[in-house]
Each structure stands twice: as structure tokens, then as C-alpha cells.
mmCIF file of C-alpha atoms in Angstrom:
data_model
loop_
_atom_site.group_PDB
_atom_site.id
_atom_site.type_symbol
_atom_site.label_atom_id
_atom_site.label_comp_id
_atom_site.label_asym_id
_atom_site.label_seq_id
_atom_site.Cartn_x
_atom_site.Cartn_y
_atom_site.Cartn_z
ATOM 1 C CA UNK H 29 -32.613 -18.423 15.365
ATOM 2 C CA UNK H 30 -28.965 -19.606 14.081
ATOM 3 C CA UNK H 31 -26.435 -17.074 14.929
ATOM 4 C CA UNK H 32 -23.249 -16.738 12.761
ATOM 5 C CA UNK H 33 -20.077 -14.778 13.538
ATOM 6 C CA UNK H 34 -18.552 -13.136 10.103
ATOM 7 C CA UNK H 35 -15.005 -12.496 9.848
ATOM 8 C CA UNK H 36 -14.066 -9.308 8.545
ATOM 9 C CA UNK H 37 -10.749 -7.642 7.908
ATOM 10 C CA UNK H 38 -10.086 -4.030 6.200
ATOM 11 C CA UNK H 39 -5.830 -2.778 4.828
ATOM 12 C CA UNK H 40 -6.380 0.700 6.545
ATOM 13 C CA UNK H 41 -2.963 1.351 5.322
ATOM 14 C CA UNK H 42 -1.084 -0.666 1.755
ATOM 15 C CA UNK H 43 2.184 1.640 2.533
ATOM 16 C CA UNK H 44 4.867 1.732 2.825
ATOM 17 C CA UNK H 45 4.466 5.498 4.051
ATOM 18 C CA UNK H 46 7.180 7.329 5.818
ATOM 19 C CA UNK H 47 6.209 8.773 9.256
ATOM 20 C CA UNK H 48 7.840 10.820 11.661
ATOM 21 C CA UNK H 49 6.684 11.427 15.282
ATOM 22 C CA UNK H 50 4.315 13.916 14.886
ATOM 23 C CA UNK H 51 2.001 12.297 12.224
ATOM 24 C CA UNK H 52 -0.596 10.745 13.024
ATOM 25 C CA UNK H 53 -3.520 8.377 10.851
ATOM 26 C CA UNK H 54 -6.767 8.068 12.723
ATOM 27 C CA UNK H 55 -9.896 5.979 11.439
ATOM 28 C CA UNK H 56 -12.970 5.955 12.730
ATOM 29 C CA UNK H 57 -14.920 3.158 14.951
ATOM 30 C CA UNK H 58 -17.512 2.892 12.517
ATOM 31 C CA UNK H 59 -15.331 2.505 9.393
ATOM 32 C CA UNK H 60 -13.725 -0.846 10.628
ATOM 33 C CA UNK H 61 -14.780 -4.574 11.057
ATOM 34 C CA UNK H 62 -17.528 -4.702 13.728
ATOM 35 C CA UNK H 63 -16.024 -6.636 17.144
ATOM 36 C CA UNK H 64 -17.381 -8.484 19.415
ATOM 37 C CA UNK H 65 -14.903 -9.656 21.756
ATOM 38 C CA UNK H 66 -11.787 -10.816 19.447
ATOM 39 C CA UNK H 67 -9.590 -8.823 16.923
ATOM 40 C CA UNK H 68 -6.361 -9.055 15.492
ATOM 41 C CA UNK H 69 -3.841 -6.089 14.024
ATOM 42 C CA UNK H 70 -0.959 -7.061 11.903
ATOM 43 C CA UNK H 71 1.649 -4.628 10.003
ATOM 44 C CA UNK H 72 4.759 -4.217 8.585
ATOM 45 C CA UNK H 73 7.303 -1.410 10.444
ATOM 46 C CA UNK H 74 10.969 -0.386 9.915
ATOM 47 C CA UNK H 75 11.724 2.275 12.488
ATOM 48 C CA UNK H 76 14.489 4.874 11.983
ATOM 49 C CA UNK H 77 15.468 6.177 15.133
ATOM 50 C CA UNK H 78 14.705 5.483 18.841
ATOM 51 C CA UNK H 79 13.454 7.393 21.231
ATOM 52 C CA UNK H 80 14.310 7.960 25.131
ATOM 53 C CA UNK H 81 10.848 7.925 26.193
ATOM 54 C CA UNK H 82 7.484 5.737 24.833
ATOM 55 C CA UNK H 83 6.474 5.986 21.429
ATOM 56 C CA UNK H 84 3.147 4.852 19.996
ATOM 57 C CA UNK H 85 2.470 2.377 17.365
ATOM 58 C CA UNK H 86 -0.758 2.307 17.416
ATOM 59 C CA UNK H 87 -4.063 3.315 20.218
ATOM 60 C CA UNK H 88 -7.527 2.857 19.853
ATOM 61 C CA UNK H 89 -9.506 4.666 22.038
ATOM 62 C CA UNK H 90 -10.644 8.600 23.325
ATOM 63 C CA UNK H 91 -8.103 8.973 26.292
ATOM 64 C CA UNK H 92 -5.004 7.574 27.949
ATOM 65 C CA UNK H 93 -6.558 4.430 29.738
ATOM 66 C CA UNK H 94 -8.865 3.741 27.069
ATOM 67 C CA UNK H 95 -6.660 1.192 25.123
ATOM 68 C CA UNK H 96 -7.947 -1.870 23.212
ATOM 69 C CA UNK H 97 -5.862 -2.167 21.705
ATOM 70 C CA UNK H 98 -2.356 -0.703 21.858
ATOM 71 C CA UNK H 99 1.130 -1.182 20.856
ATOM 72 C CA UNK H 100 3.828 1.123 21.830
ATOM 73 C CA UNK H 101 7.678 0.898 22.079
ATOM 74 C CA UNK H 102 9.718 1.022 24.717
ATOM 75 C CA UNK H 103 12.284 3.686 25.567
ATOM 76 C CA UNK H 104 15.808 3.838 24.140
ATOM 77 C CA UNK H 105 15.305 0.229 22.670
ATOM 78 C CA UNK H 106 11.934 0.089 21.156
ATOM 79 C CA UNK H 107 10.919 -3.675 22.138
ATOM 80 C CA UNK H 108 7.242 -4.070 21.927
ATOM 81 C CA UNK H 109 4.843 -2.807 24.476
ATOM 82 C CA UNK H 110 1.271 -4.553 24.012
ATOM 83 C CA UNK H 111 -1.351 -3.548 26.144
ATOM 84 C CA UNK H 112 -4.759 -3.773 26.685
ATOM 85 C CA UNK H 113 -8.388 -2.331 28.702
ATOM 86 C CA UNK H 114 -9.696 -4.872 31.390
ATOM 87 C CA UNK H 115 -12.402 -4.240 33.883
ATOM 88 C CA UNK H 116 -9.958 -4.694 36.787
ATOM 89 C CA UNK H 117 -7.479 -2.119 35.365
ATOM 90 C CA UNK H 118 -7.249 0.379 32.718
ATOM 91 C CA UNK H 119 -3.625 -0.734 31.661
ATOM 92 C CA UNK H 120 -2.806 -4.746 31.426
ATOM 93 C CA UNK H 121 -0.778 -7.301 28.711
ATOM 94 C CA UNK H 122 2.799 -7.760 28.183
ATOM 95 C CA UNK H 123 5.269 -5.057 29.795
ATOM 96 C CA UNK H 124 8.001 -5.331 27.597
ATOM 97 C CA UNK H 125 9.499 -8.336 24.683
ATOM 98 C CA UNK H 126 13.181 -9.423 24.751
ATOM 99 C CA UNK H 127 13.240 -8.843 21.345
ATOM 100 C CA UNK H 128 14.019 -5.574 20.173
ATOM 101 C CA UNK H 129 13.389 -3.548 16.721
ATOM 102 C CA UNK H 130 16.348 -3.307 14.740
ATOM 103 C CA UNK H 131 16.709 0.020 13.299
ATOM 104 C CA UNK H 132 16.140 0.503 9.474
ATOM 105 C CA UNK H 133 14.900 -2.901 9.113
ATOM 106 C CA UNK H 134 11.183 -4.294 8.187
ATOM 107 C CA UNK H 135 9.656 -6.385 10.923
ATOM 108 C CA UNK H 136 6.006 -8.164 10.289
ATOM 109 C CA UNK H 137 4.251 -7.296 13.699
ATOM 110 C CA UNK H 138 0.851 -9.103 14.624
ATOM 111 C CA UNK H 139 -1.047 -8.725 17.712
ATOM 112 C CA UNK H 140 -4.177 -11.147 18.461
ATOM 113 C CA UNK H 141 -6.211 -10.656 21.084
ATOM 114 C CA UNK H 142 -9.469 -12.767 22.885
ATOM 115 C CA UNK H 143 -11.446 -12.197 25.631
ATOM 116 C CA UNK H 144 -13.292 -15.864 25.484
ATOM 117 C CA UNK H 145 -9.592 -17.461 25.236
ATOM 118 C CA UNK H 146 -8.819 -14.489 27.739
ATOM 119 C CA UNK H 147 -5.095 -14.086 25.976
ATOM 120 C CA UNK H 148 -2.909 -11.588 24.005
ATOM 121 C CA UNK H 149 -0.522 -12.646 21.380
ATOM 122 C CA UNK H 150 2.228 -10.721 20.076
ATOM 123 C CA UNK H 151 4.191 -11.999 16.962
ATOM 124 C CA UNK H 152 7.419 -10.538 15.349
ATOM 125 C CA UNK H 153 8.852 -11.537 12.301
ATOM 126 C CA UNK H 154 6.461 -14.598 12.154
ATOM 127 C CA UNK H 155 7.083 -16.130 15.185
ATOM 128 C CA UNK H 156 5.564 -16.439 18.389
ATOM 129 C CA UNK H 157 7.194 -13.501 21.134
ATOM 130 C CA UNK H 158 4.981 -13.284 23.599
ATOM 131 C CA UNK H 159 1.718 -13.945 25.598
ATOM 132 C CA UNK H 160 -0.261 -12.524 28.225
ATOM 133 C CA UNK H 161 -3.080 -15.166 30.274
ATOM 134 C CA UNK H 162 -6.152 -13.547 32.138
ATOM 135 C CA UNK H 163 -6.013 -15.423 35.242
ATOM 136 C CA UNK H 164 -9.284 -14.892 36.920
ATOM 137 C CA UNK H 165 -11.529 -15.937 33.590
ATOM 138 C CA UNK H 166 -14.818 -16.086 35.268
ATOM 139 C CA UNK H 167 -14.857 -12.757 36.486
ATOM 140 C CA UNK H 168 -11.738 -10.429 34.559
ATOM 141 C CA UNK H 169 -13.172 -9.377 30.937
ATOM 142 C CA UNK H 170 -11.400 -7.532 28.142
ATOM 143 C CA UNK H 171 -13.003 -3.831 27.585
ATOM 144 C CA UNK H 172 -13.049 -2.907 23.852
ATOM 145 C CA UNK H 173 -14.242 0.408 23.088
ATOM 146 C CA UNK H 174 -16.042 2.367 20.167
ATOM 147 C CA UNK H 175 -12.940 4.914 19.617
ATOM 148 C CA UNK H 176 -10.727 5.740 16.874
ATOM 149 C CA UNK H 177 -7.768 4.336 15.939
ATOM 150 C CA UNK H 178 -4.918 5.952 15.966
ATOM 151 C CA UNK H 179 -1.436 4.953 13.880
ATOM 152 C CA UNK H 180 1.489 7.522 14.833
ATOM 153 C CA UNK H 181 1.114 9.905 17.452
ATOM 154 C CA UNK H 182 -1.977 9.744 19.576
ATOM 155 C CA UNK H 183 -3.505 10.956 22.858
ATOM 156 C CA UNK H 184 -0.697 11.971 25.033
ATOM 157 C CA UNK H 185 2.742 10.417 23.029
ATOM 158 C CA UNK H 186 4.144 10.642 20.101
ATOM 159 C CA UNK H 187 4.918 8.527 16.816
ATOM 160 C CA UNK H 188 8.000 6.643 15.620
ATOM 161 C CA UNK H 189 10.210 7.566 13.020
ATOM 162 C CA UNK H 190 10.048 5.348 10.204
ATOM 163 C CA UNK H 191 7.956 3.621 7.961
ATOM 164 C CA UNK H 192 4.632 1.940 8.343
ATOM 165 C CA UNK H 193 2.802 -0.526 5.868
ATOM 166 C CA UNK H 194 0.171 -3.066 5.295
ATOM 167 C CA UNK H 195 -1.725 -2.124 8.707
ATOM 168 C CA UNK H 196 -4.489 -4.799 8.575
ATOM 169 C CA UNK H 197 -7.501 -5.210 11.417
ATOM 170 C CA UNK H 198 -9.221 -7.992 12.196
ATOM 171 C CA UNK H 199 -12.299 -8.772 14.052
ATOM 172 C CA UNK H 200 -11.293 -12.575 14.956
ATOM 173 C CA UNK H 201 -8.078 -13.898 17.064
ATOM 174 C CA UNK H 202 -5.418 -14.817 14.348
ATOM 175 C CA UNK H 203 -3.818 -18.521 14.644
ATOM 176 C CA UNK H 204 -0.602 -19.219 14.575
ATOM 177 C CA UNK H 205 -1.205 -20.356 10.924
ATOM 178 C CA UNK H 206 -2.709 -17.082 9.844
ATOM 179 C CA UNK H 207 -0.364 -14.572 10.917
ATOM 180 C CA UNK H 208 2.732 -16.748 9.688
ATOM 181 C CA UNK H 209 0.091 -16.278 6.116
ATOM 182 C CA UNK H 210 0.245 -12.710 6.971
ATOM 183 C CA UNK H 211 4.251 -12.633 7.265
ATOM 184 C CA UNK H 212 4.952 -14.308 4.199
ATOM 185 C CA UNK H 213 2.900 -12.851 1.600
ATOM 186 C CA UNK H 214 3.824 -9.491 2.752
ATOM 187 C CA UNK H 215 7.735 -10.083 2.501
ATOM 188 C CA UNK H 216 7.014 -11.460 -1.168
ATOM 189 C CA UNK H 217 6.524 -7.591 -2.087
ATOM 190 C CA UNK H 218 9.815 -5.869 -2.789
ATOM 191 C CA UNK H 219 10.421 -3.119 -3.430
ATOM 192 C CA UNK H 220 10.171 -1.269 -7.267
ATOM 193 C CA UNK H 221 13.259 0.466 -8.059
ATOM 194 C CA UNK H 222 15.195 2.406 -10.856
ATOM 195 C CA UNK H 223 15.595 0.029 -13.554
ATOM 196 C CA UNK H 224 12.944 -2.352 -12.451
ATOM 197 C CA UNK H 225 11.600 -4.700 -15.193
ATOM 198 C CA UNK H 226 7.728 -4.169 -14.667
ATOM 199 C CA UNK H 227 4.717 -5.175 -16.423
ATOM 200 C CA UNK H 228 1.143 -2.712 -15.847
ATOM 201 C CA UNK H 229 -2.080 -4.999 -15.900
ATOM 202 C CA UNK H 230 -5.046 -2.728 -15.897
ATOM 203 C CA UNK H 231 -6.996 -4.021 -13.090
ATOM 204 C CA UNK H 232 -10.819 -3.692 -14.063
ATOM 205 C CA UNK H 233 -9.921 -5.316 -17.397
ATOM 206 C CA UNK H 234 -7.407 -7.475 -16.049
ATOM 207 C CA UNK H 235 -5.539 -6.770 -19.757
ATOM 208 C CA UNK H 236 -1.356 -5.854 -19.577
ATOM 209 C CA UNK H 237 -0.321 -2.670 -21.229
ATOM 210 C CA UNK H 238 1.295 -3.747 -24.605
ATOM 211 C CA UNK H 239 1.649 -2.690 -28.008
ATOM 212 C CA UNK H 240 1.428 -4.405 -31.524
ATOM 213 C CA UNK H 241 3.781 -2.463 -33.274
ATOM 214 C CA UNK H 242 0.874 -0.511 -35.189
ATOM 215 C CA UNK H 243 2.059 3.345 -35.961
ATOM 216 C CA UNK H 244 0.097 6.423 -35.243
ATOM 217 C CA UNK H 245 0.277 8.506 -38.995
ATOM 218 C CA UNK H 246 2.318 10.913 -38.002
ATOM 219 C CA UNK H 247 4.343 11.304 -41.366
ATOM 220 C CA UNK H 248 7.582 9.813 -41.651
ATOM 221 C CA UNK H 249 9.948 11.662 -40.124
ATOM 222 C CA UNK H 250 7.626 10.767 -36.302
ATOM 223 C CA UNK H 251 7.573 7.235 -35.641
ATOM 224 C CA UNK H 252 4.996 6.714 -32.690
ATOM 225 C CA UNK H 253 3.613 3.134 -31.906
ATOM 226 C CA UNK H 254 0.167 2.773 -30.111
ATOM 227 C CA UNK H 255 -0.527 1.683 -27.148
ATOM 228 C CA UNK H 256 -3.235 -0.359 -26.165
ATOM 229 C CA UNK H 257 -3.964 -3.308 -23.696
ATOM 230 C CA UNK H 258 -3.987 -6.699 -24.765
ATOM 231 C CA UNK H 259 -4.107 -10.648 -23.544
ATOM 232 C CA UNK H 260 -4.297 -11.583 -19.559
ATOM 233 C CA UNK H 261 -1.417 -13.857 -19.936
ATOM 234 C CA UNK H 262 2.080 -11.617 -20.122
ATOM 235 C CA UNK H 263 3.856 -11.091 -23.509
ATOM 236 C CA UNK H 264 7.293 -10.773 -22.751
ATOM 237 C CA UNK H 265 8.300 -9.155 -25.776
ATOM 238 C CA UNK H 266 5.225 -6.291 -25.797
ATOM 239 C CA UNK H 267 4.276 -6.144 -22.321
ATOM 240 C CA UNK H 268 7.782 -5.298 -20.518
ATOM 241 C CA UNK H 269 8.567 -1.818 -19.338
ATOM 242 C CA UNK H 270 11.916 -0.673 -17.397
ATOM 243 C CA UNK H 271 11.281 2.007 -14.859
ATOM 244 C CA UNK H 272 13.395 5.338 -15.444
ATOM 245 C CA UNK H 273 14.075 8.619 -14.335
ATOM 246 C CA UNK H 274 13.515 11.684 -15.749
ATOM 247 C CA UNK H 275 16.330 13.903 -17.416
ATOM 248 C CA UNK H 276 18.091 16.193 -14.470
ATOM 249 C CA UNK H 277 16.824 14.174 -11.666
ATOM 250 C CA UNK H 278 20.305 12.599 -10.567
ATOM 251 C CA UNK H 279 18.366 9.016 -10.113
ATOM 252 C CA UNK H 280 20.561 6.133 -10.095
ATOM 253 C CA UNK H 281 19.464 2.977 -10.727
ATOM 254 C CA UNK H 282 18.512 0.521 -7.573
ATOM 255 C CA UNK H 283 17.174 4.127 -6.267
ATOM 256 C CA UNK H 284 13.616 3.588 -4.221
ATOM 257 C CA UNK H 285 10.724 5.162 -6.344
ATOM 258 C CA UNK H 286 9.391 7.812 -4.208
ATOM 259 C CA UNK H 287 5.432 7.895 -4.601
ATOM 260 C CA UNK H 288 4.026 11.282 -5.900
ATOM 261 C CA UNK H 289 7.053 11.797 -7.951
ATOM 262 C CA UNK H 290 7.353 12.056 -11.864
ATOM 263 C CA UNK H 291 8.878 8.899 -13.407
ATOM 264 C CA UNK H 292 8.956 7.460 -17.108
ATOM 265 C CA UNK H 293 9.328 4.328 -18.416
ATOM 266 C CA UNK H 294 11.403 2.489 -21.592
ATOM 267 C CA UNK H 295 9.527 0.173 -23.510
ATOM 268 C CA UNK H 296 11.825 -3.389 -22.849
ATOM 269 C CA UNK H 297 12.148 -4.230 -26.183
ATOM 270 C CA UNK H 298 12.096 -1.349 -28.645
ATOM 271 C CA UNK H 299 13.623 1.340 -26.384
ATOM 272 C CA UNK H 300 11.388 3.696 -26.937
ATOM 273 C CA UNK H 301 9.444 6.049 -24.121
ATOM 274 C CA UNK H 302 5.839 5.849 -22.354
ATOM 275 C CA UNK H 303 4.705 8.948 -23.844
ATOM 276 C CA UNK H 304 1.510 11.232 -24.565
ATOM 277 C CA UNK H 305 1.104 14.600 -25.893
ATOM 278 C CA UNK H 306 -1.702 17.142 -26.612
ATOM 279 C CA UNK H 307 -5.052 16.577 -28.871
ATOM 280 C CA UNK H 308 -3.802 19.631 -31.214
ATOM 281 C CA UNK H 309 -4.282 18.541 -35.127
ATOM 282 C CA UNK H 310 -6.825 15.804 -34.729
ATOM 283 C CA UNK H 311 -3.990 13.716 -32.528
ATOM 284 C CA UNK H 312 -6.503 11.384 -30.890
ATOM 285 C CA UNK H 313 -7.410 7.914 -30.325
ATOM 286 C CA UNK H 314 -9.649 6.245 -33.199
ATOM 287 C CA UNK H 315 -12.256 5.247 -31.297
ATOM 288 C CA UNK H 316 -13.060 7.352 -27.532
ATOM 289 C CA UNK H 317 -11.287 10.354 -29.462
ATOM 290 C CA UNK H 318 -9.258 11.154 -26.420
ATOM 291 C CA UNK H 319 -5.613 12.321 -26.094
ATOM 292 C CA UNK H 320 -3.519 9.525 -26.904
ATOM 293 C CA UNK H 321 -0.584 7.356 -25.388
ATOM 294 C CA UNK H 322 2.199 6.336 -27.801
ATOM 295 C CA UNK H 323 5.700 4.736 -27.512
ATOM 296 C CA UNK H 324 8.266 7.197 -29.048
ATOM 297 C CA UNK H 325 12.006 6.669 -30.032
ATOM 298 C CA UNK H 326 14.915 9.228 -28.654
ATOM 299 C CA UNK H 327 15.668 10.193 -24.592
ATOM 300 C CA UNK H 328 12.693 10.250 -22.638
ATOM 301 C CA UNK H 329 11.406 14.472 -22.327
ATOM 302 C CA UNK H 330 8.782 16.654 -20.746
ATOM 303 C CA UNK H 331 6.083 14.322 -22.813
ATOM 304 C CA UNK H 332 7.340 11.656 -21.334
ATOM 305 C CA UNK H 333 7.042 12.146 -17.571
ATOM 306 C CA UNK H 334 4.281 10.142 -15.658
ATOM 307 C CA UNK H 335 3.243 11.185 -12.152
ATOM 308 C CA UNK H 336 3.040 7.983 -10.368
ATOM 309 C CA UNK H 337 0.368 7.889 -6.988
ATOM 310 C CA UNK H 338 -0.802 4.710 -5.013
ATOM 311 C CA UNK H 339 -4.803 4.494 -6.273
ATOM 312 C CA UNK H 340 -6.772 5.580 -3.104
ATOM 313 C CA UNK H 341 -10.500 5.965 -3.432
ATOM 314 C CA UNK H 342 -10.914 6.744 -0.206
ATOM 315 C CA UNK H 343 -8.064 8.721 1.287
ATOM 316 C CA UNK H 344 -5.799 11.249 -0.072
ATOM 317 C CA UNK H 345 -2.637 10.048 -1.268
ATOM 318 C CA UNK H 346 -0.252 8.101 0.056
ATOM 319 C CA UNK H 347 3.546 8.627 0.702
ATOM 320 C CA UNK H 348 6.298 6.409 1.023
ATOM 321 C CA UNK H 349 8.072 3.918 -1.630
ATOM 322 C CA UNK H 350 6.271 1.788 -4.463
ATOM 323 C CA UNK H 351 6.626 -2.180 -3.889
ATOM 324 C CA UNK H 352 6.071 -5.028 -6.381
ATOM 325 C CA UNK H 353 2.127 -5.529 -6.478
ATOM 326 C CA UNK H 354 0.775 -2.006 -5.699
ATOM 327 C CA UNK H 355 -2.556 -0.535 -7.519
ATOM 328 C CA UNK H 356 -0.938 2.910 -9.130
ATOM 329 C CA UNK H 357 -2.552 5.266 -11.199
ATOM 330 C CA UNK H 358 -0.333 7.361 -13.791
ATOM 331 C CA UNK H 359 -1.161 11.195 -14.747
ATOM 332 C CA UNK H 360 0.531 12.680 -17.523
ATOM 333 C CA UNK H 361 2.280 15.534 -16.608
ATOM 334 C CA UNK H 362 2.727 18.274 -19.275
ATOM 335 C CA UNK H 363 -1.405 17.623 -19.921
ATOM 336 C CA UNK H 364 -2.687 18.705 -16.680
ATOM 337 C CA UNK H 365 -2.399 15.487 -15.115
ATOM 338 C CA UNK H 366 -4.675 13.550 -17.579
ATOM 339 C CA UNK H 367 -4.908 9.973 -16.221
ATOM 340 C CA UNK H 368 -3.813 6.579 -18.616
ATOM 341 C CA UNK H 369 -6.767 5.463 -18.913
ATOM 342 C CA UNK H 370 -8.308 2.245 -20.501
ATOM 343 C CA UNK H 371 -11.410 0.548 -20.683
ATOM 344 C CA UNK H 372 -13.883 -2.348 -22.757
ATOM 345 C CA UNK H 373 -13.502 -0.406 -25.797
ATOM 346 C CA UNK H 374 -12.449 -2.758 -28.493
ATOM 347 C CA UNK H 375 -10.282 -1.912 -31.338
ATOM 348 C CA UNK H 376 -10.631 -3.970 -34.963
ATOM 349 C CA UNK H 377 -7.945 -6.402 -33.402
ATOM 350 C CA UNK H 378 -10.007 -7.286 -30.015
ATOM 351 C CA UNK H 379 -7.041 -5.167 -28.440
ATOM 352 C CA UNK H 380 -8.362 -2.389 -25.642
ATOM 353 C CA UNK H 381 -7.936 1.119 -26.278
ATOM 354 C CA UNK H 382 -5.548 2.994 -23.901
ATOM 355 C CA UNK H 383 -5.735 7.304 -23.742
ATOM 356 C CA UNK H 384 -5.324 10.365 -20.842
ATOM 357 C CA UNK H 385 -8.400 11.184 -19.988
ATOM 358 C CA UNK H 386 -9.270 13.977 -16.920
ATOM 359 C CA UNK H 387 -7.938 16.872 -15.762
ATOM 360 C CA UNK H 388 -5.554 15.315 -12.560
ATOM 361 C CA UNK H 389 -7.993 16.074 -9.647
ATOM 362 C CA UNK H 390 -8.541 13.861 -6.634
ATOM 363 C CA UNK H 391 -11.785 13.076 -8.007
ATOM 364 C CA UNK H 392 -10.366 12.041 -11.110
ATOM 365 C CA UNK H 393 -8.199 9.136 -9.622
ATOM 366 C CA UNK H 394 -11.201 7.925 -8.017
ATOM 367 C CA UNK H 395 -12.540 6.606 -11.781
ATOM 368 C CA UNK H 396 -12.596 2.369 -11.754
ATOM 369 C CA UNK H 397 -10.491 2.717 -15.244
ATOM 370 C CA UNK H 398 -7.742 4.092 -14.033
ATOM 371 C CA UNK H 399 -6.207 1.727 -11.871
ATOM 372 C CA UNK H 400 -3.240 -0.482 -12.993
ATOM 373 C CA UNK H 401 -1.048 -2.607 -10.594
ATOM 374 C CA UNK H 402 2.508 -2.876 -11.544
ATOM 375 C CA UNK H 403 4.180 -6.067 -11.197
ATOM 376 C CA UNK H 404 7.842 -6.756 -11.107
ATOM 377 C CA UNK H 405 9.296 -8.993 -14.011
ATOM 378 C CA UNK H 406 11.888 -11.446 -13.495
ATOM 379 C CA UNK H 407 13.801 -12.718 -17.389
#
């Protein structure tokens, strides 16, 4: 019988999040790609402070010498330490890089390792920094193991300081080719910040949240506009939001947008807020009858306020900063959290209704209409 290898990769972590030396993510053996005797870990890092004695990046395995694979950074200077299990010796692979982490800057990271090519790879930045050969290839084997893996603290030392994203594992050796893939498409995300032009594409619909213009009947002195989500291809005039603060906060624009914080946004063209409000008096939308989600002139206030989280279905929430491409979910905030919500239901224009619909648990950000990923938007 024909035997095929699959290649399999799983983001453990989008990020960024912010960790100091005591945290700690661990994911189990049995929730990653299945190895055989190759895999390959790249991520994104910018480290804060260093440390005078050895600080893990990340460990996989139950104890100390147990170790395929591991990263951790070197006293003082934190240059990469890359290590691995072999059957002669608990505690082989590349002692130390000349290349050294500069603090409070992003550096892509990629380690490859193969026990048929009997090598480890290290990358930073793209390019190649290091190697380590397995002399004795007929008899020396790499040991993998069946443990967790740890990012941050684990086993016996501690964490860096800093920030962590896009932690991807692999169960095939990464070429050359492939990680400099890796590199690139993960510098293309910048960051979202204060005053960012954005556009929100709901991402089981793949429709941009827009408006037409049309006016809730609210009488005349409350001029709302509906909201809705409409065409695949961006309307620059309808779809474009800039990302504000709320009122008190002190945010200045070019400010990173902390995840798990309240935020608002300014509809590009008219001005007006991202807003929602109570189903009191029959305020709901036409068709699902839910609470409804309306652009509304003035200075963005309490109905205005969105709390912004990473979409997770399978963790609890992230922390760190929000960069260009991540999957978000909003949750209005004087409602109890209701979620902006869309799905396939059609409006008399073939536009998709939009509404808040849950109650702001965990649970509730796990629903497949929630999601939206926010793009930035260049004029």
C-alpha cells in the first residue's frame, strides 16, 4: 500500500499578545500537527527587557532534558539558543547566534528541524543564522516527544518580557523559500491605530459593513442611517470607517488599539458614529427583529462604544495590540455586550441585515456570524 506524508500546520497563537516572564501558553501533544520525524516553528517576537540569566521562548516536552524542540535566549543579550533531544544526549543544536535581539523591535524567528536531513535551522529576520549537522547519521537520531508545548515560562525558567505573535508549527522541515514566505506576509500586517482608515468584511458572508443612506423612522428631529452589509468588492464612499476613541479616554491618535478595550468608530464619509441602542418602542431590525445598529450624527457617547476582542473559538481571549488583517468580533457595550451580528438574511435591496444579537458571553463569540476582519484602508 502507497504511503503519503500530509503536511499540516496549526497558528497556536495570531497575537500580538504581551507577555511577561511569568506567563506561560501550553498546548497539548494531541492538539497539534502529528510528527514524524520533521517540524518547523516560526513566530514573530519583540522582547522588552533582557534578562541576566536564560529565558525561554518556547519548550516542548515534560522535564528539563526533554526538549524537541526548544528555543531560549541567552543571558544579558538574548541571542538565540536552539536546542534539541538526541539519543546520544539530552541537550544538542546551536549554543548561541551572533546575532542578537534588539530590544523593542519585531524579529520573524523560524526554526526547522530534520532528523532524515539530520540538521537544525534557525532563521531571523528572514535570513539564514545558523545550522547545526548530526555528524554520526547512521547511528545519532533526533528524539521528539509526545509533551506539551510550552510558550513563556516553562519547566524550570522563566519567560521573556515582550510580545509574542503568529506562533505557527509545522510538521515538515521549512525551505529556505518557505520561511522567507513566512517573513514577509507576516511584516505586511501593521499595526491598527487611532485614526486608522478601516473597512469590516464580515467573514462568513464575505460582505463589507456599509450603508445606503436609508433612515431608521425615528421622527425628524433623530436622523439614524441603517446599517447593513453589502457588495464583496469595497465601496469607498459607504464602506470606510476611522477608528476612534471614546470620550475621557485621553487616546491620541497613532495610539496602539489595546485588545479588550472599548473603541468606536466614525463613519468616513458622513461623520457620523457606529452606534446601537436598546429594543424599547419597537426599535428593531425589519426583518430578524433584533436590536439594531445605526450610524448617528453628533460626538460619539455611551451608545456608541464597541468592545473590540480577537475572535477565538477555541481559547479565551487574547491580549496584546490589533494589526491590519485580524478576525475581531464587536460587543456593544451599554446592551450587555450584544454582538454585531450579520448573516444571509436579505433585505428588499439584496443588502444583508446587520443587528446585536447575545448577551456578551464567551459562548456567544463562539457564533460563525459574528466574526468580521478589519482591514486597513489606504486613499
Amino acid at each position: 500500500m502507497m504511503k503519503f506524508a500530509v503536511k499540516e500546520w496549526a497558528e497556536l497563537i495570531s497575537g500580538p499578545i504581551s507577555m511577561k516572564e511569568q506567563d506561560q501558553r501550553i498546548f497539548k501533544h494531541a492538539d497539534l500537527p502529528a510528527v514524524k520525524d520533521k517540524l518547523s516553528i516560526t513566530l514573530r517576537l519583540k522582547i522588552h527587557k533582557h534578562f541576566s540569566d536564560w529565558s525561554t521562548v518556547f519548550h516542548k516536552g515534560t522535564e528539563h532534558s526533554i526538549r524537541t524542540p526548544i528555543i531560549q535566549l541567552t543571558p544579558n543579550k538574548s541571542s538565540l539558543h536552539a536546542r534539541f533531544t538526541g539519543n546520544w544526549g539530552s541537550n544538542v543544536g546551536i549554543g548561541e547566534l551572533d546575532d542578537v535581539l534588539t530590544l523593542n523591535k519585531w524579529h520573524h524567528i523560524a526554526y526547522t528541524l530534520s532528523d532524515p536531513e539530520k540538521r537544525l535551522d534557525i532563521y531571523l529576520d528572514g535570513e539564514w543564522a545558523g545550522f547545526y549537522c548530526i555528524e554520526k547519521v547512521k547511528t545519532n537520531k533526533v528524539v521528539f516527544n509526545d509533551g506539551p508545548l510550552h510558550i513563556g515560562r516553562a519547566i524550570y525558567h522563566h519567560g521573556f518580557n515582550g510580545e509574542i505573535s503568529n506562533v505557527r508549527y509545522f510538521n515538515w522541515r521549512l525551505s529556505p523559500e518557505e520561511v522567507m514566505e513566512d517573513f514577509i506576509n507576516e511584516f505586511q500586517r501593521k499595526p491598527i491605530v487611532y485614526g486608522s482608515k478601516i473597512a469590516l468584511i464580515h467573514l462568513s458572508t464575505g460582505k463589507y459593513l456599509s450603508t445606503k443612506g436609508i433612515k431608521y423612522d425615528f421622527g425628524p428631529n433623530n436622523q439614524q442611517y441603517m446599517i447593513i452589509c453589502n457588495g464583496q468588492e469595497i465601496d469607498t464612499e459607504n464602506d470606510v470607517w476611522t477608528l476612534i476613541g471614546t470620550s475621557g479616554k485621553g487616546i491620541n491618535e497613532g495610539d496602539p488599539v489595546s485588545l479588550n478595550n472599548i473603541i468606536g468608530f466614525k463613519h468616513k464619509s458622513t461623520g457620523y458614529c457606529l452606534h446601537s441602542h436598546n429594543t424599547n418602542n419597537g426599535k428593531v431590525t425589519p426583518i430578524s427583529k433584533q436590536q439594531q445598529v445605526t450610524l448617528r450624527p453628533g460626538e460619539i457617547g455611551v451608545d456608541d462604544e464597541w468592545l473590540i476582542r480577537r475572535y477565538n473559538p477555541t481559547t479565551s481571549y487574547d491580549t496584546g495590540h490589533l494589526m491590519n488583517g485580524d478576525i475581531i468580533g464587536l460587543f456593544h457595550n451599554k446592551t450587555n455586550k450584544s454582538a454585531l451580528y450579520s448573516h444571509a438574511v436579505l433585505l428588499g435591496d439584496g443588502s444583508q441585515e446587520v443587528s446585536c444579537s447575545g448577551d456578551g458571553s464567551e459562548s456567544n463569540n463562539k457564533v460563525s456570524n459574528i466574526p468580521f476582519q478589519m482591514q486597513l484602508f489606504s486613499d
